[in-house]
Amino acid sequence: MTEKNTETKKTTPEQVEEDRALDLALRPKGWDEYIGQKKAKQNVQIMIKAAEKRGESCPDHMLFHGNSGLGKTTLAYLIAKEMNAGIRITSGPAIKKSGELAAILTNLSEGDVLFIDEIHRLNKVCEEMAYPVLEEFNLNLMVGNGPMARTVDLNIPRFTLIGATTQLALLSGPLRNRFGATFRLKPYSKEEIEKIIRRSAEILGVKIDEESIKDIAERSRFTPRVANRLLKRVRDFAEVEGDGTINPKITKKTFDSLNIDEKGLESGDINILTTIMEKFDGGPAGIKAIAAAANENKDTILEIYEPYLVQIGFIKRTSRGRIATEKAYNHLEK
Ligand code: ADE
């Protein structure tokens, strides 16, 4: 397998190097280690096997959608591994010009996986340039300008595009239709998250009891990425303030210190909720107005905060805007 991982992914400033290394260590290395998402996993495996059986160099393009942190990138790595293929990783906002997309496409090898995260943010020009590539592996390039401009047709090696999005509705119909299969990744169950935490603790070599596993799972927002991040923070506390073993006392101390409540809400989530409650009398309020009043980016609210707040029934989306529910009031009053 040729690992051609062009890391063009955006990383958050607080994601320190050590965390990144640990994230890699915690990522499942094979299907047998991958917990949850049974349906998507089964269907993907069938697509790969069928393509292999037919002697095709790679399966059809695949689209994954679901909330942030559900493991879309992890799946892309596993798919490439199963296909014994190289993988290139990029994201919609990272590809600013059509020339950049052309460079990525012309550098692919037969049978590769191209992973485009946040594909709904790919600009229109790039998207349209991608249509014939996805369908016929044919890239129509415009070279030169003015009267000298002409188009050149390039054959691109067959590859599998794996697109990932948190906002399926923002994907245009023509782009969506070019994927051979679309899979929705579901929030993980509590039991699945507990299993992931157990596995991660083992890899990190940290001792943890069942109550602490449950405590961390409770606050994980049902996503493996958050569960693993919380586990690493609790481990920090266990190492500095204890003997390195994770127990309920250390776990509680970590969450108190980091201001993470029993539902896994952090200051950013609380800010959105209290903005709706205090500045809009509980709503309904439009997303742009909430963003301005909360001093937050609209897309961050839509992609990071809101999905979970809606999932746990703290925010209701109505045609007239967002409403903070009674459940949210009860929770914050506690
Ligand atoms: N780490 C991130 N996602 C995971 C998953 N689905 N199974 C196991 N470990 C994971």
Tab-separated table of N, CA and C and ligand atoms in Angstrom, residues 26-28 33-36 71 74 188 196 199 224-225 228, ligand 1:
chain	number	residue	atom	x	y	z
A	26	LEU	N	-5.057	5.603	18.281
A	26	LEU	CA	-6.376	5.108	18.688
A	26	LEU	C	-7.258	4.726	17.508
A	27	ARG	N	-6.873	5.166	16.319
A	27	ARG	CA	-7.696	4.881	15.136
A	27	ARG	C	-7.690	3.380	14.842
A	28	PRO	N	-8.857	2.778	14.621
A	28	PRO	CA	-8.881	1.333	14.346
A	28	PRO	C	-8.045	0.990	13.112
A	33	GLU	N	-11.500	-4.107	14.405
A	33	GLU	CA	-11.330	-3.182	15.539
A	33	GLU	C	-12.348	-2.048	15.499
A	34	TYR	N	-13.048	-1.934	14.386
A	34	TYR	CA	-13.971	-0.814	14.209
A	34	TYR	C	-15.316	-1.134	14.845
A	35	ILE	N	-15.684	-0.334	15.829
A	35	ILE	CA	-16.910	-0.592	16.597
A	35	ILE	C	-18.074	0.228	16.025
A	36	GLY	N	-19.257	-0.386	15.939
A	36	GLY	CA	-20.460	0.349	15.526
A	36	GLY	C	-20.616	0.528	14.030
A	71	GLY	N	-16.501	9.599	12.745
A	71	GLY	CA	-15.507	8.679	12.193
A	71	GLY	C	-15.523	8.520	10.686
A	74	THR	N	-11.903	8.058	9.630
A	74	THR	CA	-11.479	6.712	10.048
A	74	THR	C	-11.967	5.677	9.040
A	188	TYR	N	-23.423	6.973	17.951
A	188	TYR	CA	-23.130	5.663	18.556
A	188	TYR	C	-24.016	5.452	19.777
A	196	ILE	N	-15.535	1.573	22.902
A	196	ILE	CA	-14.457	2.353	22.293
A	196	ILE	C	-13.523	2.889	23.385
A	199	ARG	N	-11.395	0.081	24.741
A	199	ARG	CA	-10.331	-0.251	23.783
A	199	ARG	C	-9.232	0.821	23.811
A	224	PRO	N	-17.123	9.007	19.009
A	224	PRO	CA	-15.829	8.451	19.399
A	224	PRO	C	-14.756	9.521	19.565
A	225	ARG	N	-14.791	10.551	18.706
A	225	ARG	CA	-13.736	11.567	18.790
A	225	ARG	C	-13.764	12.269	20.141
A	228	ASN	N	-12.699	9.826	23.015
A	228	ASN	CA	-11.245	9.660	23.092
A	228	ASN	C	-10.559	10.912	23.638
B	1	ADE	N1	-12.113	5.273	17.218
B	1	ADE	C1	-12.804	6.129	16.484
B	1	ADE	N2	-13.867	5.531	15.942
B	1	ADE	C2	-13.848	4.255	16.341
B	1	ADE	C3	-14.682	3.139	16.109
B	1	ADE	N3	-15.772	3.237	15.371
B	1	ADE	N4	-14.333	1.984	16.662
B	1	ADE	C4	-13.244	1.910	17.419
B	1	ADE	N5	-12.431	2.919	17.688
B	1	ADE	C5	-12.721	4.090	17.146
